[in-house]
Every structure is written in C-alpha cells, then in structure tokens.
PDB file of C-alpha atoms in Angstrom:
ATOM      1  CA  MET A   8      -0.023  -0.056  -0.059  1.00  0.00           C
ATOM      2  CA  SER A   9       1.195   3.544  -0.835  1.00  0.00           C
ATOM      3  CA  ILE A  10       1.371   6.045   2.059  1.00  0.00           C
ATOM      4  CA  HIS A  11       1.614   9.727   1.158  1.00  0.00           C
ATOM      5  CA  LEU A  12       2.819  12.213   3.638  1.00  0.00           C
ATOM      6  CA  LYS A  13       4.747  15.413   3.862  1.00  0.00           C
ATOM      7  CA  LEU A  14       8.113  14.690   5.746  1.00  0.00           C
ATOM      8  CA  ASN A  15       9.964  17.890   6.995  1.00  0.00           C
ATOM      9  CA  GLY A  16       8.106  19.820   4.196  1.00  0.00           C
ATOM     10  CA  THR A  17       8.803  17.382   1.413  1.00  0.00           C
ATOM     11  CA  GLU A  18       6.173  15.233  -0.311  1.00  0.00           C
ATOM     12  CA  ARG A  19       6.984  11.616   0.170  1.00  0.00           C
ATOM     13  CA  GLU A  20       5.443   8.405  -1.035  1.00  0.00           C
ATOM     14  CA  LEU A  21       6.104   5.177   0.790  1.00  0.00           C
ATOM     15  CA  ASP A  22       5.255   1.581  -0.389  1.00  0.00           C
ATOM     16  CA  VAL A  23       5.167  -0.006   3.104  1.00  0.00           C
ATOM     17  CA  ASP A  24       2.907  -2.110   5.373  1.00  0.00           C
ATOM     18  CA  PRO A  25       0.570   0.415   6.769  1.00  0.00           C
ATOM     19  CA  GLU A  26       0.932  -1.042  10.148  1.00  0.00           C
ATOM     20  CA  MET A  27       4.730  -0.407  10.017  1.00  0.00           C
ATOM     21  CA  PRO A  28       5.520   1.879  13.036  1.00  0.00           C
ATOM     22  CA  LEU A  29       6.183   5.535  11.748  1.00  0.00           C
ATOM     23  CA  LEU A  30       9.658   5.245  13.644  1.00  0.00           C
ATOM     24  CA  TRP A  31      10.727   2.467  11.142  1.00  0.00           C
ATOM     25  CA  ALA A  32       9.395   4.267   8.188  1.00  0.00           C
ATOM     26  CA  ILE A  33      11.472   7.447   9.036  1.00  0.00           C
ATOM     27  CA  ARG A  34      14.632   5.633  10.012  1.00  0.00           C
ATOM     28  CA  ASP A  35      14.871   2.616   7.964  1.00  0.00           C
ATOM     29  CA  VAL A  36      12.875   3.432   4.755  1.00  0.00           C
ATOM     30  CA  LEU A  37      13.555   7.329   4.559  1.00  0.00           C
ATOM     31  CA  GLY A  38      17.149   7.242   6.199  1.00  0.00           C
ATOM     32  CA  LEU A  39      16.567   9.851   8.813  1.00  0.00           C
ATOM     33  CA  THR A  40      18.349   8.619  11.861  1.00  0.00           C
ATOM     34  CA  GLY A  41      17.965  11.516  14.409  1.00  0.00           C
ATOM     35  CA  THR A  42      14.530  10.048  15.758  1.00  0.00           C
ATOM     36  CA  LYS A  43      15.656   7.303  18.122  1.00  0.00           C
ATOM     37  CA  TYR A  44      14.344   3.902  19.189  1.00  0.00           C
ATOM     38  CA  GLY A  45      14.194   3.579  22.869  1.00  0.00           C
ATOM     39  CA  CYS A  46      11.721   1.250  24.233  1.00  0.00           C
ATOM     40  CA  GLY A  47       9.343   0.443  21.564  1.00  0.00           C
ATOM     41  CA  GLN A  48       6.483   0.717  23.859  1.00  0.00           C
ATOM     42  CA  ALA A  49       5.719   4.652  23.939  1.00  0.00           C
ATOM     43  CA  LEU A  50       7.308   4.791  27.477  1.00  0.00           C
ATOM     44  CA  CYS A  51      10.540   6.731  27.104  1.00  0.00           C
ATOM     45  CA  GLY A  52       9.853   9.452  24.443  1.00  0.00           C
ATOM     46  CA  ALA A  53      13.162   8.930  22.513  1.00  0.00           C
ATOM     47  CA  CYS A  54      11.092   8.520  19.384  1.00  0.00           C
ATOM     48  CA  VAL A  55       8.790  11.744  19.593  1.00  0.00           C
ATOM     49  CA  VAL A  56       8.176  13.369  16.216  1.00  0.00           C
ATOM     50  CA  HIS A  57       5.257  15.775  15.197  1.00  0.00           C
ATOM     51  CA  LEU A  58       2.148  14.715  13.494  1.00  0.00           C
ATOM     52  CA  ASP A  59       0.534  17.936  12.196  1.00  0.00           C
ATOM     53  CA  GLY A  60       2.253  19.608  15.069  1.00  0.00           C
ATOM     54  CA  GLU A  61       1.145  17.190  17.788  1.00  0.00           C
ATOM     55  CA  ALA A  62       3.921  15.330  19.637  1.00  0.00           C
ATOM     56  CA  VAL A  63       3.436  11.511  18.999  1.00  0.00           C
ATOM     57  CA  ARG A  64       5.421   8.435  19.671  1.00  0.00           C
ATOM     58  CA  ALA A  65       6.661   7.092  16.475  1.00  0.00           C
ATOM     59  CA  CYS A  66       7.524   3.760  17.886  1.00  0.00           C
ATOM     60  CA  VAL A  67       3.820   2.843  18.478  1.00  0.00           C
ATOM     61  CA  THR A  68       2.176   5.062  15.656  1.00  0.00           C
ATOM     62  CA  PRO A  69       1.364   3.109  12.458  1.00  0.00           C
ATOM     63  CA  VAL A  70       2.592   4.810   9.362  1.00  0.00           C
ATOM     64  CA  SER A  71      -1.054   4.725   8.070  1.00  0.00           C
ATOM     65  CA  ARG A  72      -1.800   7.451  10.633  1.00  0.00           C
ATOM     66  CA  ALA A  73       0.581   9.829   8.624  1.00  0.00           C
ATOM     67  CA  GLU A  74      -1.383   9.356   5.448  1.00  0.00           C
ATOM     68  CA  GLY A  75      -1.878  12.944   3.912  1.00  0.00           C
ATOM     69  CA  ARG A  76      -0.405  14.630   7.082  1.00  0.00           C
ATOM     70  CA  ASN A  77       2.752  16.439   7.903  1.00  0.00           C
ATOM     71  CA  VAL A  78       5.343  14.770   9.807  1.00  0.00           C
ATOM     72  CA  THR A  79       8.361  16.753  11.421  1.00  0.00           C
ATOM     73  CA  THR A  80      11.414  15.049  12.840  1.00  0.00           C
ATOM     74  CA  ILE A  81      14.340  16.576  14.705  1.00  0.00           C
ATOM     75  CA  GLU A  82      15.997  17.151  11.266  1.00  0.00           C
ATOM     76  CA  GLY A  83      13.131  19.259  10.111  1.00  0.00           C
ATOM     77  CA  LEU A  84      12.723  21.374  13.155  1.00  0.00           C
ATOM     78  CA  SER A  85      15.518  23.379  12.027  1.00  0.00           C
ATOM     79  CA  PRO A  86      18.120  21.998   9.528  1.00  0.00           C
ATOM     80  CA  ASP A  87      20.682  24.395  10.615  1.00  0.00           C
ATOM     81  CA  GLY A  88      20.134  23.952  14.410  1.00  0.00           C
ATOM     82  CA  SER A  89      18.874  27.581  14.809  1.00  0.00           C
ATOM     83  CA  HIS A  90      15.696  26.701  16.523  1.00  0.00           C
ATOM     84  CA  PRO A  91      15.593  28.502  19.904  1.00  0.00           C
ATOM     85  CA  LEU A  92      15.483  25.063  21.810  1.00  0.00           C
ATOM     86  CA  GLN A  93      18.319  23.727  19.765  1.00  0.00           C
ATOM     87  CA  LYS A  94      20.382  26.795  20.538  1.00  0.00           C
ATOM     88  CA  ALA A  95      19.401  26.682  24.319  1.00  0.00           C
ATOM     89  CA  TRP A  96      20.163  23.018  24.539  1.00  0.00           C
ATOM     90  CA  VAL A  97      23.784  23.785  23.255  1.00  0.00           C
ATOM     91  CA  GLU A  98      24.219  26.899  25.384  1.00  0.00           C
ATOM     92  CA  LEU A  99      23.206  25.068  28.544  1.00  0.00           C
ATOM     93  CA  ALA A 100      25.145  21.922  27.808  1.00  0.00           C
ATOM     94  CA  VAL A 101      21.956  19.859  28.244  1.00  0.00           C
ATOM     95  CA  PRO A 102      22.886  16.636  26.664  1.00  0.00           C
ATOM     96  CA  GLN A 103      25.407  14.090  28.229  1.00  0.00           C
ATOM     97  CA  CYS A 104      24.781  10.895  26.189  1.00  0.00           C
ATOM     98  CA  GLY A 105      22.477  12.699  23.949  1.00  0.00           C
ATOM     99  CA  PHE A 106      20.308   9.598  23.104  1.00  0.00           C
ATOM    100  CA  CYS A 107      16.933  11.075  24.438  1.00  0.00           C
ATOM    101  CA  GLN A 108      17.688  14.657  23.270  1.00  0.00           C
ATOM    102  CA  ALA A 109      15.855  14.484  20.019  1.00  0.00           C
ATOM    103  CA  GLY A 110      12.722  13.391  21.717  1.00  0.00           C
ATOM    104  CA  GLN A 111      12.943  15.811  24.492  1.00  0.00           C
ATOM    105  CA  ILE A 112      13.388  18.665  21.985  1.00  0.00           C
ATOM    106  CA  MET A 113      10.347  17.590  19.885  1.00  0.00           C
ATOM    107  CA  THR A 114       8.189  17.265  22.992  1.00  0.00           C
ATOM    108  CA  ALA A 115       9.336  20.697  24.267  1.00  0.00           C
ATOM    109  CA  ALA A 116       8.766  22.287  20.831  1.00  0.00           C
ATOM    110  CA  ALA A 117       5.119  20.950  20.775  1.00  0.00           C
ATOM    111  CA  LEU A 118       4.708  22.331  24.213  1.00  0.00           C
ATOM    112  CA  LEU A 119       6.130  25.830  23.232  1.00  0.00           C
ATOM    113  CA  ALA A 120       4.000  26.012  20.119  1.00  0.00           C
ATOM    114  CA  LYS A 121       0.813  25.619  22.525  1.00  0.00           C
ATOM    115  CA  LYS A 122       2.136  27.563  25.536  1.00  0.00           C
ATOM    116  CA  PRO A 123       4.760  30.134  24.623  1.00  0.00           C
ATOM    117  CA  GLN A 124       5.761  30.858  28.277  1.00  0.00           C
ATOM    118  CA  PRO A 125       5.078  27.717  30.352  1.00  0.00           C
ATOM    119  CA  SER A 126       5.459  27.505  33.973  1.00  0.00           C
ATOM    120  CA  ASP A 127       7.754  24.846  35.644  1.00  0.00           C
ATOM    121  CA  THR A 128       4.627  22.900  36.426  1.00  0.00           C
ATOM    122  CA  GLU A 129       3.448  22.982  32.718  1.00  0.00           C
ATOM    123  CA  ILE A 130       7.062  22.004  31.596  1.00  0.00           C
ATOM    124  CA  ASP A 131       7.286  19.190  34.046  1.00  0.00           C
ATOM    125  CA  GLN A 132       3.841  17.726  33.074  1.00  0.00           C
ATOM    126  CA  SER A 133       4.559  18.151  29.415  1.00  0.00           C
ATOM    127  CA  MET A 134       8.009  16.610  29.762  1.00  0.00           C
ATOM    128  CA  SER A 135       7.284  13.787  32.254  1.00  0.00           C
ATOM    129  CA  GLY A 136       6.871  11.067  29.514  1.00  0.00           C
ATOM    130  CA  ASN A 137      10.420  11.766  28.512  1.00  0.00           C
ATOM    131  CA  LEU A 138      13.064   9.771  30.123  1.00  0.00           C
ATOM    132  CA  CYS A 139      16.657  10.886  30.452  1.00  0.00           C
ATOM    133  CA  ARG A 140      19.002   8.310  31.930  1.00  0.00           C
ATOM    134  CA  CYS A 141      21.664  10.956  32.478  1.00  0.00           C
ATOM    135  CA  GLY A 142      19.262  12.742  34.707  1.00  0.00           C
ATOM    136  CA  THR A 143      19.611  16.192  32.925  1.00  0.00           C
ATOM    137  CA  TYR A 144      15.994  17.189  33.892  1.00  0.00           C
ATOM    138  CA  THR A 145      17.019  20.586  35.576  1.00  0.00           C
ATOM    139  CA  ARG A 146      18.891  21.660  32.392  1.00  0.00           C
ATOM    140  CA  ILE A 147      16.184  20.545  30.279  1.00  0.00           C
ATOM    141  CA  ARG A 148      13.586  22.585  32.181  1.00  0.00           C
ATOM    142  CA  CYS A 149      16.125  25.652  32.058  1.00  0.00           C
ATOM    143  CA  ALA A 150      16.706  25.272  28.321  1.00  0.00           C
ATOM    144  CA  ILE A 151      12.963  25.198  27.658  1.00  0.00           C
ATOM    145  CA  LYS A 152      12.483  28.302  29.746  1.00  0.00           C
ATOM    146  CA  LYS A 153      15.467  29.881  27.861  1.00  0.00           C
ATOM    147  CA  ALA A 154      13.971  29.319  24.518  1.00  0.00           C
ATOM    148  CA  ALA A 155      10.727  30.744  25.775  1.00  0.00           C
ATOM    149  CA  GLY A 156      12.397  33.931  27.002  1.00  0.00           C
ATOM    150  CA  VAL A 157      11.748  33.096  30.642  1.00  0.00           C
ATOM    151  CA  PRO A 158      14.426  33.269  33.266  1.00  0.00           C
ATOM    152  CA  CYS A 159      15.557  30.104  34.941  1.00  0.00           C
ATOM    153  CA  GLU A 160      16.024  30.277  38.667  1.00  0.00           C
TER     154      GLU A 160
END
C-alpha cells in the first residue's frame, strides 16, 4: 500500500505495510536517523516526532496515521540547528549521552507551540513522559525556559 505524507516539508510516497511503525518508516525507509528507538512501547519518549504539530510516539504510531499529514522530525525542526530550543540545548550543555535529546526537544517544541511561556509545572507535566537516563531534567527545564524567554532560577 502506498502512504503519502509530507516529511519535513517534502512530499513523500512510501510503499510499506500500513501497520509499520512510523519510526521504522522514518529511520529505515527514509534514512533519517535523528529520531531514536528507545523502548518500543511509547514509554521513554526517544522517538517523539510531530504529526501535524502534535507530539506523537513514532514507535507505536502506524505509518498509516501519517497518510496525507505533515510529519516533522528533529532534522526538520531546524535543519541548521537555529531553533531556539536547539540553541538553548547547546548553550546550557543539556545533553550528556544525547540519546534522548531529539525526543526531548520535539516534545518541548510541541509544548512551546501551544504554551509560549510555560510554568515549571507545565514544563514538568509536558516532559514527564520523556526519560533521560543521564538525569539532566533541571537543565532541560532551564533550556525550555530560555527558549521561551523566561528566566530560569
């Protein structure tokens, strides 16, 4: 079956099983490896992408859900790394191992699109499903606030 979608602004056609996880279509078929496989059960957030602007777990989202829709990966958030979140991540040295960071940034970008100046509680609630084994949660919260133009205490 052919699946038509717009990936990072480019029309794409995939000839794949409609039940294939979107993550595998992105990584294995389309070759974009910024979106990571973490748990395969929508528990860790490493695989977060945007589907029409909404954060979704690509590991459990069938590619058929992307039919006719816009999919944005970390590569499409800002190809040159100039998105305010990407800049804040670098400035505040958020990542250690970096494995979860694409999912963290994509979840944060969806939050800021809905709530441009979120409170600590709103940030914590939005980010609660994204796990960071390195424990950089405080830096993640500060980077989100920096990108939102809010001071971090």
